[in-house]
Amino acid sequence: MRKIFIITGLLFATVISPAQEADQDSTLIYKKRVLESTEVDFLTSYYSQDGDNAAVSGGIGTEELTDFTPTFVVSIPLNADDVLSIDAGVSAYTSASSSNVNPFDGGKPADPFVASSGASSSDLWANMNASYSHSSDDRNKIWSAKASLSSEFDYFSIGLGGSYTRLFNEKNTELSINANVYLDTWKTIYPYELRPFGKNGNGLSNSLFNDITGDTNYDPIFQEFESKTRNSYSVGLGFSQILSKNLQASLALDVVQQEGLLSTPFQRVYFKDVEDSFIENFQLADAIEQLPETRFKVALGSRLNYFINEIFVVRTYYRYYNDDWGIKSHTASIELPIKITDKFTLYPSYRYYTQTAADYFAPYEEHLSTEEYYTSDYDLSKFNANQYGFGVSYTDIFTKFHIWNFGLKSIDLKFHQYKRNTGLKANMIAGGFKFILD
């Protein structure tokens, strides 16, 4: 296809008079396509984690989880200037933590450190995105629009967004702005022992409480959420500058406003001023997580990439984050791509993260029942984390290997190991395969 465009451009140029050539932009004679041919990416990852601070059981209990996520991304050139991209994927996970939304439906005695075998132990998340981008004739202006849908058993989301990018200074300077809106709807699922205290329940007279121990006058603080929606609005600004032939820097500012149901309905909380009640080995919830219905987030990030030589490149990243829930965080990472041959590159990397606790966080049985907001979700706690990674990529610009009419352009494989000082540990293996339609 590229050869056809080159030959056509040359033939067209030979029949234009010199005077006409002087008046016309060369991009009208031959213009390189933004995307030469259809590309198909197959991405997949396997993630596993474990820990002992499950939010579902009030800050204690197993956090064991596995997740498998395959995704397809198809990019289609509509003409020389426009590209349509569609990506679709699913995430299939099993979670010992979420299985304890109802810890009493398994064959073993209920226990926060033991997974239940009920329906809440696994779920499937599906997502689809479509984006359209247009580049100007001189390739100095790019705008795009996108839409997304995602769904899970207790969650549905619609997303809309767009961006505009402007390049200056012979494409050495780049400015961009993007905006996104996500409209989410929850199906509110509450801890099993609290459901008898809802609108249509019969309270403590429910047969579930026939074998209650500890405080037998179980009386939780519970009221069903009225709002079942969550809206997120974000605006991002970007600036990138090539400082020299070896050095490139960029800055990014992101602002996010969230409104609606920001609490997770099935996450329990236990109070230190309330006597404990149990069924089997599982402590019954004193309440569910309560968080404000608004959240404002600001993040400022920077990248600095330095080309040392044809073998080594250094990529660095730093981000500062702040929100009105009291969380402040710092992220720093470094990646050192090592090109060992024309086709193979190694990617060792390291990432450090630290954050303060949200104003509304406290560990298991540290909250008071008189507080307005409370959560024992350790994602909102004070912690620091280290992540070590290693990857390898294979690139063949000539796409010698074929599957039907698709040539294999690249393969990327990466492994990451993640550890928090709270005890959470995770591993992830990810792979990506890029094919080009001949």
Short mmCIF file of C-alpha atoms in Angstrom, two decimals, residues 138-415:
data_model
loop_
_atom_site.label_atom_id
_atom_site.label_comp_id
_atom_site.label_asym_id
_atom_site.label_seq_id
_atom_site.Cartn_x
_atom_site.Cartn_y
_atom_site.Cartn_z
CA ASP A 138 0.92 19.00 8.35
CA ARG A 139 0.49 16.54 11.29
CA ASN A 140 0.81 19.42 13.77
CA LYS A 141 -2.80 19.23 15.02
CA ILE A 142 -4.49 16.07 16.29
CA TRP A 143 -7.92 15.74 17.84
CA SER A 144 -9.68 12.64 19.05
CA ALA A 145 -12.98 11.51 20.52
CA LYS A 146 -13.76 8.32 22.40
CA ALA A 147 -16.58 6.41 24.07
CA SER A 148 -16.52 3.43 26.42
CA LEU A 149 -18.80 0.90 28.08
CA SER A 150 -17.95 -1.42 30.95
CA SER A 151 -20.04 -3.78 33.02
CA GLU A 152 -19.75 -6.05 36.01
CA PHE A 153 -22.31 -7.84 38.17
CA ASP A 154 -22.77 -4.84 40.47
CA TYR A 155 -21.48 -2.03 38.24
CA PHE A 156 -22.14 -0.36 34.87
CA SER A 157 -20.23 2.56 33.37
CA ILE A 158 -20.50 4.84 30.33
CA GLY A 159 -17.56 7.02 29.38
CA LEU A 160 -17.09 9.89 26.93
CA GLY A 161 -13.97 11.89 26.20
CA GLY A 162 -11.83 13.79 23.78
CA SER A 163 -8.41 15.36 23.34
CA TYR A 164 -6.57 17.95 21.27
CA THR A 165 -2.82 18.00 20.61
CA ARG A 166 -0.78 20.80 19.00
CA LEU A 167 2.83 20.45 17.89
CA PHE A 168 5.18 23.42 17.42
CA ASN A 169 8.79 24.14 16.71
CA GLU A 170 9.22 21.51 14.00
CA LYS A 171 7.44 19.01 16.25
CA ASN A 172 9.93 19.50 19.08
CA THR A 173 7.24 20.99 21.34
CA GLU A 174 3.89 19.41 22.09
CA LEU A 175 0.88 20.73 24.01
CA SER A 176 -2.24 18.68 24.71
CA ILE A 177 -5.52 18.86 26.56
CA ASN A 178 -7.96 16.06 27.27
CA ALA A 179 -11.30 15.74 29.05
CA ASN A 180 -13.29 12.69 30.14
CA VAL A 181 -16.65 11.97 31.76
CA TYR A 182 -17.59 8.64 33.35
CA LEU A 183 -21.16 7.95 34.47
CA ASP A 184 -21.33 4.89 36.74
CA THR A 185 -24.25 3.03 38.26
CA TRP A 186 -23.97 0.63 41.21
CA LYS A 187 -26.10 -2.33 42.08
CA THR A 188 -25.80 -1.97 45.84
CA ILE A 189 -24.79 -5.27 47.46
CA TYR A 190 -24.48 -5.26 51.25
CA PRO A 191 -22.84 -7.67 53.72
CA TYR A 192 -25.14 -10.64 54.14
CA GLU A 193 -25.80 -10.16 57.88
CA LEU A 194 -26.96 -6.55 57.35
CA ARG A 195 -29.62 -7.34 54.76
CA PRO A 196 -32.25 -8.36 57.38
CA PHE A 197 -31.91 -4.80 58.75
CA GLY A 198 -32.73 -3.21 55.39
CA LYS A 199 -36.06 -1.86 54.14
CA ASN A 200 -37.74 -5.25 53.74
CA GLY A 201 -35.90 -7.23 56.43
CA ASN A 202 -37.09 -8.67 59.72
CA GLY A 203 -34.05 -7.71 61.77
CA LEU A 204 -32.69 -9.91 64.51
CA SER A 205 -35.63 -12.32 64.18
CA ASN A 206 -34.11 -13.60 60.92
CA SER A 207 -33.13 -17.27 61.19
CA LEU A 208 -29.52 -16.36 60.34
CA PHE A 209 -29.07 -15.16 63.92
CA ASN A 210 -30.21 -18.37 65.66
CA ASP A 211 -26.60 -19.29 66.43
CA ILE A 212 -25.22 -15.84 67.26
CA THR A 213 -22.53 -15.62 69.95
CA GLY A 214 -20.91 -12.73 71.81
CA ASP A 215 -23.38 -9.86 71.98
CA THR A 216 -26.64 -11.61 71.15
CA ASN A 217 -28.48 -8.26 70.97
CA TYR A 218 -26.85 -7.49 67.64
CA ASP A 219 -27.87 -3.98 66.54
CA PRO A 220 -25.77 -2.63 63.66
CA ILE A 221 -25.74 0.91 62.26
CA PHE A 222 -27.19 0.37 58.82
CA GLN A 223 -29.16 2.35 56.30
CA GLU A 224 -29.29 1.56 52.61
CA PHE A 225 -27.68 4.10 50.29
CA GLU A 226 -30.10 6.38 48.47
CA SER A 227 -27.68 7.31 45.70
CA LYS A 228 -26.56 4.52 43.38
CA THR A 229 -24.63 6.62 40.87
CA ARG A 230 -21.08 7.92 40.68
CA ASN A 231 -19.95 10.54 38.18
CA SER A 232 -16.31 11.35 37.44
CA TYR A 233 -15.10 14.38 35.49
CA SER A 234 -11.45 14.85 34.56
CA VAL A 235 -9.33 17.36 32.67
CA GLY A 236 -5.68 16.83 31.78
CA LEU A 237 -2.99 19.14 30.39
CA GLY A 238 0.26 17.93 28.87
CA PHE A 239 3.49 19.54 27.74
CA SER A 240 6.39 17.76 26.06
CA GLN A 241 9.69 19.22 24.87
CA ILE A 242 12.67 17.74 23.04
CA LEU A 243 15.57 19.49 24.77
CA SER A 244 18.33 17.97 22.69
CA LYS A 245 18.91 15.01 20.41
CA ASN A 246 19.39 12.88 23.55
CA LEU A 247 16.98 14.41 26.06
CA GLN A 248 13.20 14.73 26.21
CA ALA A 249 11.05 16.06 29.08
CA SER A 250 7.32 16.22 29.70
CA LEU A 251 4.85 17.51 32.30
CA ALA A 252 1.26 16.45 32.93
CA LEU A 253 -1.43 17.95 35.15
CA ASP A 254 -4.62 16.00 35.88
CA VAL A 255 -7.67 17.24 37.80
CA VAL A 256 -10.55 14.91 38.75
CA GLN A 257 -13.88 15.64 40.42
CA GLN A 258 -16.04 12.72 41.63
CA GLU A 259 -19.62 12.89 42.88
CA GLY A 260 -22.12 10.31 44.12
CA LEU A 261 -21.72 6.94 45.81
CA LEU A 262 -17.99 6.79 46.58
CA SER A 263 -18.39 4.24 49.40
CA THR A 264 -18.23 0.53 48.63
CA PRO A 265 -21.50 -0.92 49.99
CA PHE A 266 -20.16 -4.38 50.92
CA GLN A 267 -17.10 -3.24 52.91
CA ARG A 268 -17.57 -3.75 56.66
CA VAL A 269 -16.44 -1.57 59.56
CA TYR A 270 -15.98 -2.59 63.22
CA PHE A 271 -16.14 -0.08 66.11
CA LYS A 272 -14.08 -0.25 69.28
CA ASP A 273 -16.99 1.06 71.38
CA VAL A 274 -19.44 -1.66 70.25
CA GLU A 275 -19.49 -5.18 71.69
CA ASP A 276 -18.64 -7.91 69.16
CA SER A 277 -21.17 -10.37 67.73
CA PHE A 278 -20.25 -13.58 65.88
CA ILE A 279 -21.69 -16.35 63.79
CA GLU A 280 -19.23 -19.24 63.76
CA ASN A 281 -15.78 -17.59 63.44
CA PHE A 282 -16.99 -14.52 61.54
CA GLN A 283 -17.55 -11.19 63.28
CA LEU A 284 -20.77 -9.50 62.24
CA ALA A 285 -20.47 -5.99 60.78
CA ASP A 286 -21.07 -3.02 63.07
CA ALA A 287 -21.62 -0.83 59.97
CA ILE A 288 -20.59 -0.44 56.34
CA GLU A 289 -18.03 1.97 54.94
CA GLN A 290 -19.21 5.60 54.92
CA LEU A 291 -17.30 8.15 52.85
CA PRO A 292 -18.12 11.65 51.55
CA GLU A 293 -20.11 11.91 48.32
CA THR A 294 -17.52 14.18 46.67
CA ARG A 295 -13.80 13.84 46.07
CA PHE A 296 -11.41 16.24 44.34
CA LYS A 297 -8.05 14.95 43.08
CA VAL A 298 -5.01 16.71 41.61
CA ALA A 299 -1.91 15.00 40.20
CA LEU A 300 1.22 16.55 38.69
CA GLY A 301 3.63 14.27 36.87
CA SER A 302 6.88 14.63 34.97
CA ARG A 303 9.00 12.43 32.73
CA LEU A 304 12.64 12.75 31.71
CA ASN A 305 14.01 10.37 29.08
CA TYR A 306 17.68 10.32 28.14
CA PHE A 307 19.20 8.48 25.18
CA ILE A 308 22.69 7.42 26.31
CA ASN A 309 23.68 5.52 23.19
CA GLU A 310 22.32 2.91 20.79
CA ILE A 311 22.22 0.36 23.62
CA PHE A 312 21.01 2.23 26.71
CA VAL A 313 18.10 4.60 27.36
CA VAL A 314 17.05 5.96 30.77
CA ARG A 315 13.35 6.67 31.40
CA THR A 316 12.39 8.38 34.66
CA TYR A 317 9.02 9.39 36.07
CA TYR A 318 7.76 11.29 39.11
CA ARG A 319 4.21 12.13 40.21
CA TYR A 320 2.77 14.08 43.14
CA TYR A 321 -0.87 13.46 44.09
CA ASN A 322 -3.19 15.23 46.51
CA ASP A 323 -6.93 14.98 47.27
CA ASP A 324 -9.41 16.51 49.68
CA TRP A 325 -9.76 13.24 51.60
CA GLY A 326 -6.31 13.86 53.08
CA ILE A 327 -4.22 11.56 50.88
CA LYS A 328 -0.90 12.83 49.58
CA SER A 329 1.33 10.52 47.58
CA HIS A 330 4.63 10.40 45.72
CA THR A 331 5.49 8.03 42.89
CA ALA A 332 8.97 7.65 41.41
CA SER A 333 10.08 5.13 38.82
CA ILE A 334 12.97 4.35 36.54
CA GLU A 335 13.24 2.07 33.54
CA LEU A 336 16.44 1.19 31.71
CA PRO A 337 15.77 -0.28 28.25
CA ILE A 338 18.81 -2.23 27.02
CA LYS A 339 18.92 -2.96 23.29
CA ILE A 340 20.91 -6.18 23.02
CA THR A 341 20.27 -6.76 19.29
CA ASP A 342 18.34 -5.07 16.50
CA LYS A 343 15.31 -7.13 17.49
CA PHE A 344 15.59 -7.73 21.25
CA THR A 345 15.39 -5.21 24.09
CA LEU A 346 15.43 -5.83 27.84
CA TYR A 347 13.43 -3.66 30.26
CA PRO A 348 14.52 -3.72 33.92
CA SER A 349 12.46 -1.28 36.03
CA TYR A 350 11.80 -0.10 39.59
CA ARG A 351 8.91 1.89 41.08
CA TYR A 352 8.53 3.38 44.56
CA TYR A 353 5.23 4.65 45.98
CA THR A 354 4.30 6.22 49.31
CA GLN A 355 1.10 7.82 50.58
CA THR A 356 -0.46 9.30 53.72
CA ALA A 357 -3.71 7.93 55.13
CA ALA A 358 -7.12 9.33 54.27
CA ASP A 359 -8.77 11.33 57.04
CA TYR A 360 -11.48 8.67 57.31
CA PHE A 361 -9.28 5.57 57.60
CA ALA A 362 -8.65 3.54 60.74
CA PRO A 363 -7.67 -0.14 61.18
CA TYR A 364 -9.89 -2.90 62.52
CA GLU A 365 -11.85 -1.79 65.64
CA GLU A 366 -10.18 1.63 65.81
CA HIS A 367 -13.19 3.69 64.66
CA LEU A 368 -15.84 5.07 67.00
CA SER A 369 -19.54 4.65 66.27
CA THR A 370 -20.03 8.43 66.72
CA GLU A 371 -17.90 9.30 63.69
CA GLU A 372 -19.58 10.57 60.52
CA TYR A 373 -17.24 8.86 58.05
CA TYR A 374 -15.25 5.64 58.44
CA THR A 375 -13.44 3.01 56.42
CA SER A 376 -10.94 0.22 57.07
CA ASP A 377 -9.92 -0.13 53.42
CA TYR A 378 -6.11 -0.36 53.44
CA ASP A 379 -5.96 1.21 49.98
CA LEU A 380 -6.77 4.41 51.90
CA SER A 381 -4.22 3.75 54.67
CA LYS A 382 -0.71 5.07 55.08
CA PHE A 383 1.74 2.78 53.31
CA ASN A 384 4.70 2.57 50.99
CA ALA A 385 5.30 0.06 48.23
CA ASN A 386 8.11 -1.21 46.05
CA GLN A 387 7.65 -2.70 42.60
CA TYR A 388 10.36 -4.49 40.65
CA GLY A 389 9.92 -5.33 37.01
CA PHE A 390 11.67 -6.99 34.12
CA GLY A 391 10.60 -7.26 30.51
CA VAL A 392 11.79 -8.32 27.10
CA SER A 393 10.54 -7.22 23.69
CA TYR A 394 11.01 -8.59 20.20
CA THR A 395 10.50 -6.34 17.17
CA ASP A 396 10.52 -7.27 13.49
CA ILE A 397 9.66 -4.29 11.29
CA PHE A 398 9.57 -6.58 8.24
CA THR A 399 6.93 -8.87 9.83
CA LYS A 400 8.44 -12.08 8.48
CA PHE A 401 6.29 -14.36 10.64
CA HIS A 402 2.64 -14.56 9.49
CA ILE A 403 -0.67 -15.86 10.75
CA TRP A 404 -3.06 -15.77 7.80
CA ASN A 405 -2.79 -12.22 6.41
CA PHE A 406 -1.32 -10.78 9.59
CA GLY A 407 2.41 -10.27 10.06
CA LEU A 408 3.85 -10.34 13.58
CA LYS A 409 5.52 -7.00 14.28
CA SER A 410 6.39 -7.25 17.99
CA ILE A 411 6.13 -9.29 21.17
CA ASP A 412 6.37 -7.82 24.67
CA LEU A 413 6.61 -9.86 27.87
CA LYS A 414 6.86 -8.32 31.35
CA PHE A 415 6.92 -9.50 34.96
#
